[in-house]
Amino acid sequence: MDRREFLGGSAALAGATALPGIARAQSSELSFFYPVAVGGPITKLIDAYAAGFEKENPSVKLKPIYAGTYQETIVKALTAHKSGTPPVLSVLLSTDMFTLIDEEAIVPFDDFVKTDEDKKWLGSFFPGFMANSQTGGKTWGIPFQRSTVVLYWNKELFKEAGLDPEKPPKTWAEQLEFAQKLTKRDAAGNVTQWGIQIPSSGFPYWLFQGLSTQAGAILANPAGDKTDYANPGVVEALQYWVDLAQKYKVHPPGIVEWGTTPRDFFEKKVAMMWTTTGNLTNVRANAKFPFGVAVLPAGKKPGSPTGGGNFYLSKKATKAEQEAAFKFVRWITTPERAAQWSADTGYVAVTPASYETEAMKKYVADFPQALVARDQLPSAVAELSTHENQRVTKALNDGLQAALTGTKTAQKAMEDAQAEAERILKAYR
Amino acid sequence: MTNRATATLHGWLLLLPAMACLALFTHWPAVASFIESFYSTPKARRPARFVGLDNYQQMLADPIFWKALSNNFWFALGTIPTSIALALLMAVWVNDRIAARTLVRMAYFTPTILPMIAVANIWLFFYTPQYGLLEQIVGLFGGRSTNWLGSQDTALYAITIVAIWKEAGFFMIFYLAALQAIPPSLGEAAAIEGASRWTFFRRIQFPLLMPTTLFVLINAVINAFRMVDHIVVMTRGGPDNATTLLLYYIYQVGFGFWDTAYAATLTCVLLVLLALVAFVQYGWLERRTHYQ
């Protein structure tokens, strides 16, 4: 209580000293929460960005705070919001948008976009990423560490199986056919090498959304108040996934762990894997064989969800703090910096312009696989995001896992998930 | 009289810091949770309002709650007796004059001091199909490959085993301390009488260890209900809630769904459960544990 009064007092004092009419961001330190979700020296990179920004803007003092995983970061940010002193800026999942709006924790960026130059900047992002940043005609989040699901394949194992090591599967049928050729069994019938692996622990909905999009289904409406889990396309997509494991036995049975999937790939226990493009740098460093990266194979059409984190502005921060934070967001999303960030981490650079920079051209000349995630963006859809996002997503996750472990049929699992989502979302229409 | 009053005052003053902390961090949250469980979850546009028993009705109709409760029951049944028996066995063993005694004691105690998140990550790889440690051992004997954490039939067992591994070493320390507090003269007398090793354990050591067993049992029960860390790392309650325990579900409802009122309701159930267990243990078991 005392601390809040103290902070309020100092903010008022700072406001009083600011020149009238000009918002100046000298009041206090700008706290900035961010998570780390992939390998690599992310904290060091962020600190370097903050220092670089302060050098150009001496009046602003940035204070980046590493807050754990995405889940831990939103818990901390929302708890801080409820106690009255949230971070001015935070990087949270793009799918948390509706939750943050419902909690009245964030303000849209539109109020800060004033000049033509600002407007051009707002329009410069890949539209695929903005789908999870805008709702109701407002922009609530600015894309930062964003990704898509891509297919990695082991060229060595392709050659052994008599496949062209330069040609990844292009369709569902090809994917199954390749996987059958790539699955090896010993004399006792035990599988020693799987054809394909799609992880299903933690957030199975995200990878599944690749399949459901390819089947032509969209899991939730843009307003985030209606899901379509029982759509025949969704059931068909789930059936394909279940069949890979249970009917054709080219995919490991049961739940496949997200965290150990890259290791399975390095150990040559699996020839093709689906995972985030954010793992690119990790795979590049650890795979001891030539590997390829491709857009996901198409069903009725190609498709993948986007994923990852956005910048959000706290509603409880002062106007001056928000202005300063906005300035930082604009600064860090310039094409050069977005390109650098992409090369350092494997995340997709958030604007087309950053792919035109010298730094990026040099990076992809040496490592063309880095372009795949960008090339997939035109067919990418918004990541599943609704009101009460965690709960509505859990309904789908539970259904997926039930079908994959064989306790429910695909049809029944999706019907149950839809019924549960319907119950939760009714209040929001 | 005034002297006595001063002494009383001093006594209370000395107790005050601890009492304030206890009230602030233990009693008040429990009471607040209980009150909150009768209100709806406050939202930005909709403040909390009194809803009576609605949250409890929601809970009774919630299949995941029942699943978590039954999972927790089997988990407790799986961990408590096994870890206590193992702890006793290990303690009796390392209490003897065996070779490399210090080393063995240390090895047994190691799981307790390791951070659980790191350990859970290592166990994750033990359980990995195909090339995990467990798989390789099973493979040596020609067993079939199993997806231990990814199958509804085995996931809860896999989680239970990690908990036993973690707990047994911790409880061993208490047993070891208690064993060393038993006067050596008893052992000497038993030796003179010609009692076997087993008789000595059954008739002398085990009864004298009963107060320790009670203490360990209470800890084991509490631990069985507050287990959350390695579930977060290894399964996140999956597949399809097969490893969701009560506290993990409370965490998920409270900090994943931000449904604080429902989380408070679930918390009350957990508190009542633990209170019941404590009542049985202190009110009934304790009177029968002391060797006379």
XYZ file of C-alpha atoms in Angstrom:
721
model
C 0.000 0.000 0.000
C 2.743 2.388 0.974
C 4.674 1.531 -2.123
C 1.724 2.224 -4.360
C 1.132 5.606 -2.738
C 4.800 6.347 -3.058
C 4.817 5.444 -6.740
C 1.630 7.378 -7.366
C 3.140 10.369 -5.630
C 6.342 10.259 -7.581
C 4.432 9.883 -10.829
C 2.321 12.922 -9.978
C 5.476 14.834 -9.139
C 7.021 13.820 -12.438
C 3.863 14.825 -14.257
C 3.982 18.246 -12.618
C 7.547 18.840 -13.700
C 6.866 17.867 -17.301
C 6.536 20.780 -19.680
C 2.930 21.558 -20.433
C 1.687 20.201 -23.724
C 4.716 18.046 -24.333
C 4.671 14.533 -23.019
C 8.114 13.814 -21.707
C 9.217 10.403 -20.571
C 11.623 11.330 -17.825
C 9.344 10.322 -14.970
C 10.611 6.916 -14.002
C 12.136 3.701 -15.164
C 10.192 1.858 -17.841
C 9.756 -1.685 -16.619
C 9.536 -4.227 -19.419
C 8.633 -7.925 -18.885
C 9.694 -10.531 -21.414
C 9.737 -14.335 -21.563
C 12.249 -16.744 -23.036
C 10.710 -19.602 -25.001
C 13.515 -20.890 -27.234
C 17.220 -21.684 -26.826
C 19.923 -19.033 -27.157
C 21.173 -15.996 -25.185
C 17.860 -14.090 -25.329
C 18.385 -12.131 -22.083
C 21.735 -10.871 -23.294
C 20.240 -9.793 -26.621
C 17.378 -7.906 -24.968
C 19.746 -6.122 -22.579
C 21.852 -5.052 -25.535
C 18.776 -3.675 -27.317
C 17.747 -1.751 -24.200
C 21.222 -0.260 -23.860
C 21.216 0.705 -27.526
C 17.870 2.440 -27.170
C 18.926 4.351 -24.050
C 22.014 5.583 -25.855
C 19.841 7.171 -28.543
C 17.192 8.327 -26.054
C 19.021 9.402 -22.895
C 15.821 10.679 -21.265
C 14.349 7.148 -21.048
C 15.545 4.512 -18.634
C 14.515 0.996 -19.721
C 14.411 -1.839 -17.252
C 14.020 -5.222 -18.994
C 12.961 -8.003 -16.620
C 13.217 -11.642 -17.631
C 9.990 -13.155 -16.282
C 10.236 -16.875 -17.145
C 8.178 -18.810 -19.677
C 5.231 -17.226 -21.487
C 2.891 -18.728 -18.906
C 4.929 -17.409 -15.974
C 5.261 -13.998 -17.598
C 1.543 -13.466 -18.010
C 0.924 -14.675 -14.448
C 3.428 -12.093 -13.197
C 2.155 -9.317 -15.459
C -1.502 -9.847 -14.563
C -0.760 -10.210 -10.848
C 1.195 -6.951 -10.998
C -1.712 -5.384 -12.868
C -4.170 -6.452 -10.192
C -1.946 -5.090 -7.426
C -1.682 -1.742 -9.228
C 1.916 -1.577 -10.461
C 2.175 -3.496 -13.746
C 5.138 -3.321 -16.125
C 4.691 -0.521 -18.652
C 5.541 -2.837 -21.528
C 5.432 -6.600 -21.789
C 5.931 -9.333 -24.335
C 3.145 -11.898 -23.949
C 1.595 -14.517 -26.197
C -0.325 -13.051 -29.099
C -3.189 -15.367 -28.073
C -3.453 -13.626 -24.681
C -4.936 -10.571 -26.406
C -8.572 -11.239 -25.474
C -7.660 -12.150 -21.895
C -5.730 -8.892 -21.524
C -8.596 -6.869 -23.010
C -11.136 -8.554 -20.718
C -8.966 -7.773 -17.695
C -8.677 -4.166 -18.920
C -4.931 -4.522 -18.572
C -3.826 -3.033 -21.905
C -4.470 -0.048 -24.167
C -4.552 -0.201 -27.974
C -1.611 1.205 -29.897
C -3.866 3.288 -32.169
C -3.882 6.294 -29.825
C -0.129 6.650 -30.216
C -0.094 6.374 -34.003
C -0.363 10.018 -35.050
C 1.914 10.960 -37.939
C 1.771 9.530 -41.435
C 5.067 7.894 -40.724
C 3.542 6.143 -37.702
C 0.680 4.930 -39.848
C 3.070 3.584 -42.434
C 4.906 1.754 -39.679
C 1.695 0.171 -38.367
C 0.903 -1.023 -41.879
C 4.356 -2.484 -42.430
C 3.908 -5.787 -40.594
C 3.072 -9.116 -42.221
C -0.744 -9.318 -42.278
C -0.476 -12.923 -41.038
C 0.944 -11.651 -37.766
C -1.540 -8.796 -37.388
C -4.426 -11.294 -37.330
C -3.538 -12.058 -33.709
C -2.880 -8.410 -32.865
C -6.091 -6.724 -33.933
C -9.741 -7.077 -32.999
C -12.723 -4.745 -33.150
C -10.835 -2.370 -35.451
C -8.051 -1.730 -32.924
C -4.436 -2.813 -32.731
C -3.750 -4.229 -29.258
C -0.404 -5.887 -29.816
C 2.686 -5.327 -31.958
C 4.348 -8.507 -33.321
C 7.805 -9.186 -31.920
C 8.967 -12.766 -31.429
C 6.745 -14.564 -33.900
C 6.927 -17.967 -35.512
C 5.105 -20.589 -37.574
C 5.177 -24.386 -37.604
C 7.540 -25.860 -40.208
C 8.622 -29.346 -41.288
C 12.222 -30.430 -40.693
C 13.545 -33.471 -42.522
C 16.711 -35.548 -42.325
C 18.288 -35.709 -45.791
C 20.510 -38.644 -44.893
C 17.564 -40.837 -43.899
C 15.695 -39.770 -47.028
C 18.568 -41.029 -49.156
C 18.701 -44.333 -47.243
C 14.993 -44.834 -47.849
C 15.412 -44.220 -51.569
C 13.747 -40.819 -51.508
C 15.058 -37.657 -53.129
C 16.823 -35.882 -50.217
C 15.995 -32.489 -51.716
C 12.231 -33.094 -52.002
C 10.093 -32.791 -48.875
C 6.490 -34.096 -48.969
C 4.114 -31.611 -50.566
C 0.748 -33.157 -49.664
C -0.825 -35.240 -46.916
C -0.737 -38.313 -49.147
C 2.957 -37.810 -49.880
C 3.677 -37.199 -46.233
C 2.097 -40.547 -45.342
C 3.836 -42.331 -48.221
C 7.251 -40.902 -47.278
C 6.665 -41.683 -43.612
C 5.880 -45.305 -44.498
C 9.151 -45.593 -46.394
C 11.036 -43.909 -43.567
C 9.714 -46.129 -40.766
C 12.059 -48.984 -39.883
C 11.209 -52.069 -37.841
C 13.471 -54.724 -36.339
C 12.896 -58.472 -36.557
C 10.604 -58.477 -33.502
C 8.443 -55.790 -35.087
C 9.637 -52.983 -32.806
C 10.035 -49.652 -34.529
C 13.607 -48.363 -34.512
C 12.962 -45.296 -36.622
C 9.723 -43.383 -37.035
C 8.714 -41.673 -40.243
C 7.176 -38.585 -38.764
C 6.529 -36.961 -35.406
C 4.109 -34.180 -34.462
C 4.431 -33.297 -30.755
C 1.235 -33.359 -28.693
C 2.209 -32.368 -25.134
C 1.677 -28.957 -23.570
C 0.017 -27.129 -26.470
C -1.090 -29.809 -28.973
C -3.683 -27.369 -30.368
C -0.935 -25.278 -31.962
C 0.530 -28.065 -34.090
C -2.908 -29.492 -34.711
C -3.936 -26.128 -36.087
C -1.543 -26.827 -38.943
C -3.540 -29.933 -39.821
C -6.968 -28.358 -39.317
C -6.044 -25.356 -41.466
C -4.841 -27.691 -44.192
C -8.196 -29.482 -43.990
C -9.865 -26.149 -44.660
C -11.249 -25.533 -41.177
C -10.863 -22.433 -39.019
C -10.958 -23.178 -35.279
C -12.291 -19.859 -33.959
C -13.861 -16.678 -35.324
C -11.912 -13.380 -35.320
C -14.101 -11.951 -32.555
C -12.927 -14.778 -30.314
C -16.390 -15.715 -29.083
C -17.146 -18.814 -31.166
C -15.224 -22.017 -31.883
C -15.791 -24.617 -34.552
C -14.126 -27.689 -33.060
C -16.767 -30.136 -34.327
C -16.424 -28.985 -37.965
C -16.062 -32.052 -40.266
C -12.727 -30.635 -41.484
C -11.406 -30.525 -37.913
C -12.484 -34.126 -37.318
C -10.903 -35.193 -40.606
C -7.624 -33.497 -39.637
C -7.588 -35.212 -36.256
C -8.407 -38.549 -37.901
C -5.388 -38.113 -40.191
C -3.125 -37.507 -37.196
C -4.587 -40.452 -35.257
C -4.270 -42.701 -38.334
C -0.595 -41.850 -38.756
C -0.011 -43.415 -35.330
C -2.702 -46.036 -34.923
C -3.538 -47.237 -38.426
C -0.343 -46.794 -40.396
C 2.016 -46.913 -37.398
C 4.476 -44.426 -38.888
C 4.133 -41.948 -35.993
C 4.899 -42.832 -32.327
C 1.762 -43.831 -30.391
C 0.401 -41.850 -27.435
C 1.496 -38.350 -26.537
C 4.702 -37.100 -28.150
C 6.663 -34.736 -25.916
C 7.265 -31.250 -27.324
C 10.555 -30.815 -25.454
C 12.183 -34.082 -26.543
C 11.094 -33.951 -30.187
C 14.182 -32.050 -31.451
C 16.371 -34.541 -29.556
C 14.537 -37.466 -31.237
C 15.355 -35.803 -34.542
C 19.050 -35.401 -33.647
C 19.178 -39.045 -32.501
C 17.739 -40.134 -35.890
C 14.799 -41.753 -34.142
C 12.515 -39.780 -36.390
C 13.051 -38.728 -39.997
C 10.594 -35.812 -40.239
C 9.341 -33.571 -37.447
C 6.927 -30.693 -37.106
C 8.088 -27.945 -34.764
C 8.445 -24.181 -34.514
C 10.750 -22.196 -36.755
C 12.031 -20.810 -33.437
C 13.969 -24.089 -33.115
C 15.921 -23.341 -36.276
C 19.071 -22.124 -34.567
C 18.893 -25.068 -32.152
C 18.598 -27.640 -34.977
C 21.315 -25.962 -36.973
C 23.691 -26.213 -34.012
C 22.869 -29.809 -33.027
C 21.938 -31.844 -36.109
C 24.975 -33.815 -37.236
C 23.510 -34.506 -40.671
C 22.225 -32.365 -43.538
C 18.644 -31.322 -42.864
C 15.960 -29.466 -44.756
C 13.225 -27.088 -43.664
C 9.955 -26.920 -45.598
C 6.504 -25.431 -45.420
C 3.981 -27.912 -43.991
C 2.475 -30.355 -46.527
C -0.919 -29.364 -47.875
C -4.210 -31.126 -47.287
C -7.015 -29.443 -49.205
C -4.708 -26.434 -49.072
C -1.421 -25.428 -47.421
C -1.503 -23.813 -43.988
C 0.053 -23.242 -40.602
C -0.844 -21.151 -37.568
C 1.368 -18.269 -36.559
C 2.604 -18.257 -32.983
C 4.718 -16.391 -30.485
C 4.678 -13.072 -28.666
C 3.486 -9.493 -29.066
C 4.301 -6.239 -27.301
C 1.485 -4.954 -25.081
C 1.115 -1.549 -23.399
C -0.156 -1.408 -19.832
C -3.343 0.518 -19.190
C -2.267 1.494 -15.693
C 0.963 3.180 -16.812
C 1.051 6.976 -17.151
C 0.601 8.581 -20.560
C 4.252 9.629 -20.567
C 5.391 6.101 -19.798
C 3.195 4.703 -22.528
C 4.584 7.232 -25.014
C 8.148 6.264 -24.147
C 7.330 2.554 -24.386
C 5.701 3.139 -27.769
C 8.861 4.843 -28.930
C 10.884 1.792 -27.898
C 8.501 -0.574 -29.717
C 8.842 1.496 -32.880
C 12.613 1.553 -32.468
C 13.043 -2.215 -32.017
C 10.756 -3.138 -34.934
C 12.671 -1.154 -37.547
C 13.691 -3.403 -40.460
C 17.382 -3.575 -39.481
C 16.723 -4.531 -35.878
C 13.982 -7.004 -36.777
C 16.417 -8.633 -39.212
C 19.123 -8.845 -36.575
C 16.688 -10.317 -34.042
C 15.600 -12.939 -36.581
C 19.175 -13.954 -37.375
C 20.073 -14.187 -33.680
C 17.094 -16.311 -32.664
C 15.412 -18.023 -35.628
C 12.156 -16.118 -35.128
C 10.513 -14.682 -38.241
C 11.347 -11.030 -38.834
C 8.033 -9.202 -38.446
C 8.039 -6.942 -41.512
C 8.627 -7.708 -45.214
C 11.009 -4.747 -45.307
C 13.450 -6.433 -42.953
C 13.978 -9.162 -45.557
C 15.279 -6.450 -47.886
C 18.043 -5.333 -45.521
C 21.709 -6.120 -46.118
C 22.074 -7.989 -42.841
C 19.183 -10.302 -43.677
C 20.343 -10.919 -47.219
C 23.735 -11.946 -45.916
C 22.194 -14.233 -43.318
C 19.873 -16.087 -45.716
C 22.548 -16.405 -48.409
C 24.449 -18.494 -45.900
C 21.377 -20.219 -44.446
C 18.439 -20.281 -46.907
C 16.295 -22.442 -44.583
C 15.634 -19.254 -42.619
C 13.312 -18.080 -45.385
C 10.846 -20.948 -45.145
C 8.791 -19.551 -42.284
C 8.381 -16.275 -44.137
C 7.402 -18.046 -47.343
C 4.695 -19.871 -45.425
C 3.129 -16.665 -44.105
C 0.738 -16.067 -47.035
C -1.065 -19.325 -46.153
C -0.751 -18.802 -42.387
C -3.788 -18.238 -40.163
C -4.245 -16.641 -36.751
C -3.307 -18.807 -33.807
C -6.332 -20.075 -31.886
C -7.304 -17.234 -29.565
C -10.608 -16.558 -27.817
C -12.010 -15.005 -24.688
C -11.033 -17.168 -21.681
C -8.357 -18.429 -24.017
C -6.632 -20.899 -21.698
C -9.854 -22.637 -20.766
C -11.248 -22.819 -24.305
C -7.912 -24.079 -25.592
C -7.686 -26.678 -22.825
C -11.007 -28.124 -23.974
C -9.450 -28.711 -27.395
C -6.139 -29.976 -25.969
C -7.907 -32.524 -23.786
C -9.949 -33.722 -26.768
C -6.869 -34.061 -28.975
C -5.022 -36.027 -26.312
C -8.018 -38.251 -25.695
C -8.175 -39.134 -29.394
C -4.407 -39.617 -29.719
C -4.282 -41.943 -26.716
C -7.263 -43.844 -28.047
C -9.810 -43.194 -25.283
C -12.206 -41.344 -27.608
C -12.865 -41.375 -31.335
C -11.877 -38.232 -33.232
C -15.547 -37.413 -33.781
C -16.543 -37.815 -30.125
C -13.463 -35.980 -28.826
C -14.147 -32.930 -30.987
C -17.862 -32.908 -30.167
C -17.056 -32.918 -26.447
C -14.475 -30.172 -26.872
C -16.935 -28.043 -28.839
C -19.644 -28.502 -26.190
C -17.240 -27.375 -23.465
C -16.033 -24.354 -25.465
C -19.627 -23.415 -26.237
C -20.498 -23.464 -22.522
C -17.595 -21.137 -21.687
C -17.997 -18.696 -24.574
C -21.757 -18.186 -24.347
C -21.294 -15.333 -21.888
C -19.218 -13.323 -24.363
C -21.676 -13.028 -27.245
C 1.442 -10.176 40.394
C 2.776 -7.289 38.325
C 5.873 -9.362 37.785
C 3.766 -12.124 36.413
C 1.844 -9.758 34.196
C 5.099 -8.385 32.805
C 6.342 -11.889 32.176
C 3.110 -12.728 30.362
C 3.378 -9.562 28.327
C 6.974 -10.380 27.435
C 5.924 -13.834 26.422
C 3.250 -12.527 24.091
C 5.554 -9.880 22.695
C 8.113 -12.530 21.872
C 5.437 -14.553 20.156
C 4.043 -11.594 18.291
C 6.308 -11.562 15.195
C 5.779 -15.258 14.546
C 2.069 -14.970 15.252
C 1.679 -12.014 12.942
C 3.426 -13.871 10.131
C 1.360 -16.983 10.755
C -1.867 -15.018 10.723
C -0.899 -12.960 7.703
C 0.471 -15.741 5.509
C -1.444 -18.804 6.704
C -4.658 -18.053 8.513
C -5.818 -14.985 6.650
C -5.389 -16.491 3.154
C -7.301 -19.576 4.272
C -10.157 -17.486 5.648
C -10.103 -15.195 2.615
C -10.267 -18.190 0.268
C -13.211 -19.531 2.200
C -15.062 -16.206 1.912
C -14.098 -15.797 -1.739
C -15.503 -19.211 -2.578
C -19.004 -17.802 -2.048
C -18.497 -14.939 -4.499
C -18.185 -14.808 -8.285
C -14.816 -14.040 -9.886
C -14.350 -10.270 -10.129
C -13.841 -9.069 -13.698
C -12.849 -5.619 -14.837
C -16.400 -4.747 -15.820
C -18.221 -7.025 -13.386
C -17.262 -6.816 -9.687
C -17.564 -9.887 -7.456
C -21.026 -10.603 -6.172
C -22.373 -13.087 -3.654
C -23.374 -16.322 -5.396
C -23.853 -18.644 -2.422
C -23.020 -22.246 -3.210
C -22.828 -21.791 -7.002
C -19.093 -22.398 -7.100
C -19.495 -25.598 -5.131
C -22.233 -26.792 -7.451
C -20.022 -26.025 -10.418
C -17.291 -28.059 -8.751
C -19.512 -31.083 -8.176
C -20.473 -31.011 -11.857
C -16.872 -30.567 -13.032
C -15.490 -33.876 -14.380
C -11.909 -32.593 -14.248
C -12.249 -31.909 -10.518
C -13.332 -35.490 -9.902
C -10.574 -36.771 -12.123
C -8.016 -34.686 -10.203
C -9.392 -35.941 -6.899
C -9.234 -39.586 -7.880
C -5.800 -39.123 -9.430
C -4.662 -37.564 -6.179
C -6.058 -40.484 -4.214
C -4.157 -43.046 -6.278
C -1.083 -40.871 -6.251
C -1.167 -40.644 -2.435
C -1.777 -44.364 -2.143
C 1.121 -45.022 -4.481
C 3.651 -42.667 -2.913
C 3.029 -42.676 0.837
C 3.469 -46.338 1.909
C 6.170 -47.052 -0.655
C 8.319 -44.043 0.101
C 8.058 -44.591 3.864
C 8.935 -48.290 3.564
C 11.858 -47.491 1.283
C 13.069 -44.749 3.609
C 12.999 -47.120 6.586
C 14.832 -49.804 4.653
C 17.518 -47.422 3.479
C 17.922 -45.896 6.933
C 18.351 -49.259 8.637
C 20.863 -50.217 6.010
C 23.039 -47.109 6.147
C 22.817 -47.070 9.943
C 24.881 -50.270 9.995
C 28.587 -50.285 9.597
C 28.723 -50.889 5.896
C 31.520 -49.983 3.524
C 31.375 -46.444 2.043
C 28.574 -45.572 4.446
C 28.889 -41.821 3.994
C 28.823 -42.177 0.243
C 25.684 -44.296 0.281
C 23.950 -41.899 2.682
C 24.834 -39.019 0.436
C 23.580 -40.841 -2.636
C 20.245 -41.507 -0.969
C 19.876 -37.914 0.139
C 20.825 -36.376 -3.216
C 17.304 -36.373 -4.727
C 16.136 -34.153 -1.869
C 18.606 -31.368 -2.478
C 18.345 -31.263 -6.268
C 15.989 -28.643 -7.718
C 12.858 -30.469 -8.791
C 12.453 -28.676 -12.111
C 15.907 -29.748 -13.277
C 15.342 -33.273 -12.027
C 11.997 -33.503 -13.782
C 13.692 -32.572 -17.024
C 16.177 -35.399 -16.553
C 13.383 -37.867 -15.770
C 11.633 -36.687 -18.889
C 14.524 -38.159 -20.841
C 14.573 -41.330 -18.703
C 11.020 -41.934 -19.847
C 11.590 -41.011 -23.485
C 10.427 -43.806 -25.810
C 13.045 -45.687 -27.830
C 16.288 -44.373 -26.371
C 15.431 -43.255 -22.836
C 17.192 -44.996 -19.935
C 14.120 -46.994 -19.012
C 13.565 -48.039 -22.619
C 17.123 -49.275 -22.957
C 16.812 -51.406 -19.816
C 13.487 -52.827 -20.948
C 14.986 -53.364 -24.410
C 17.812 -55.478 -22.935
C 15.216 -57.973 -21.765
C 13.416 -57.877 -25.076
C 10.505 -55.800 -23.784
C 8.329 -53.704 -26.054
C 8.709 -49.976 -26.409
C 6.354 -47.987 -24.173
C 5.433 -44.323 -24.200
C 5.491 -44.024 -20.391
C 4.393 -40.397 -20.071
C 2.289 -40.315 -23.203
C -0.150 -43.084 -22.485
C -3.171 -42.855 -20.193
C -2.364 -46.230 -18.631
C 1.150 -45.439 -17.473
C 1.491 -41.660 -17.072
C 0.278 -41.479 -13.472
C 2.540 -44.389 -12.449
C 5.489 -42.681 -14.083
C 4.789 -39.497 -12.117
C 4.323 -41.501 -8.908
C 7.696 -43.176 -9.266
C 9.494 -39.830 -9.565
C 7.762 -38.663 -6.387
C 8.771 -41.819 -4.494
C 12.358 -41.429 -5.652
C 12.326 -37.849 -4.402
C 10.600 -38.471 -1.069
C 12.315 -41.627 0.149
C 15.718 -40.004 0.550
C 14.233 -37.131 2.491
C 12.364 -39.382 4.930
C 15.442 -41.536 5.332
C 17.185 -38.642 7.102
C 14.518 -38.594 9.831
C 14.675 -42.337 10.287
C 18.441 -42.242 10.390
C 18.399 -39.599 13.130
C 15.840 -41.571 15.111
C 17.787 -44.815 14.733
C 20.889 -43.158 16.074
C 18.956 -41.880 19.063
C 18.147 -45.466 20.113
C 20.556 -46.362 22.959
C 23.172 -48.913 21.815
C 22.632 -50.815 25.069
C 19.353 -52.134 23.643
C 21.193 -53.642 20.736
C 23.797 -55.147 23.017
C 21.146 -56.627 25.282
C 19.362 -58.121 22.270
C 22.639 -59.610 21.084
C 23.258 -61.234 24.480
C 19.731 -62.665 24.428
C 20.490 -64.098 21.005
C 17.710 -62.220 19.196
C 17.865 -62.355 15.425
C 18.337 -59.251 13.302
C 14.686 -59.364 12.271
C 13.380 -59.830 15.833
C 15.511 -56.911 16.992
C 14.049 -54.727 14.253
C 10.481 -55.889 14.744
C 10.369 -55.821 18.537
C 12.740 -52.969 19.401
C 13.714 -50.660 16.569
C 10.384 -50.400 14.758
C 8.272 -49.636 17.862
C 10.775 -47.018 18.996
C 10.560 -45.407 15.576
C 6.785 -44.965 15.707
C 6.807 -41.243 16.601
C 9.128 -40.675 13.639
C 6.846 -42.713 11.417
C 3.929 -40.516 12.413
C 5.903 -37.391 11.637
C 7.019 -38.780 8.302
C 3.503 -39.929 7.497
C 2.125 -36.433 8.057
C 4.790 -35.002 5.792
C 4.151 -37.638 3.165
C 0.435 -36.891 3.095
C 1.035 -33.161 2.801
C 3.559 -33.731 0.026
C 1.191 -36.010 -1.853
C -1.314 -33.176 -2.004
C 1.055 -30.353 -2.746
C 2.856 -32.085 -5.613
C 2.939 -29.768 -8.593
C 6.425 -29.011 -9.870
C 7.332 -32.129 -11.765
C 3.857 -32.385 -13.257
C 4.326 -28.949 -14.798
C 7.548 -30.061 -16.438
C 6.717 -33.635 -17.375
C 3.071 -33.791 -18.440
C 1.214 -30.543 -17.628
C -1.583 -32.722 -16.363
C -1.909 -34.632 -19.630
C -2.652 -36.789 -21.501
C -6.272 -35.702 -21.234
C -6.002 -34.943 -17.494
C -4.571 -38.382 -16.671
C -1.954 -36.800 -14.380
C -3.846 -33.727 -13.178
C -3.566 -33.567 -9.376
C -5.637 -31.275 -7.184
C -3.024 -28.589 -6.582
C -2.028 -28.503 -10.247
C -5.669 -28.039 -11.172
C -5.982 -25.217 -8.644
C -2.942 -23.552 -10.185
C -4.387 -23.968 -13.652
C -7.794 -22.551 -12.696
C -6.289 -19.730 -10.645
C -3.428 -18.569 -12.831
C -4.272 -20.043 -16.212
C -7.977 -19.262 -16.342
C -7.897 -16.424 -13.752
C -11.080 -17.860 -12.294
C -10.065 -16.922 -8.772
C -13.391 -17.685 -7.144
C -13.442 -21.242 -8.454
C -9.786 -21.669 -7.508
C -10.689 -20.521 -3.981
C -13.461 -23.107 -3.903
C -11.079 -25.866 -4.909
C -8.585 -24.614 -2.342
C -11.207 -24.952 0.382
C -11.713 -28.586 -0.597
C -7.976 -29.176 -0.369
C -7.861 -27.492 3.047
C -10.746 -29.559 4.351
C -9.114 -32.739 3.078
C -5.815 -31.923 4.753
C -7.576 -30.859 7.960
C -9.400 -34.198 8.068
C -6.187 -36.111 7.569
C -4.397 -34.039 10.222
C -7.283 -34.614 12.609
C -7.034 -38.367 12.196
C -3.294 -38.307 12.526
C -3.011 -36.072 15.560
C -6.230 -36.975 17.284
C -6.128 -40.699 16.870
C -2.838 -42.047 15.583
C -0.612 -40.006 17.853
C -2.104 -41.510 20.983
C -1.229 -44.983 19.796
C 2.289 -44.348 18.525
C 4.297 -43.794 21.686
C 5.987 -46.900 22.909
C 5.440 -47.493 26.591
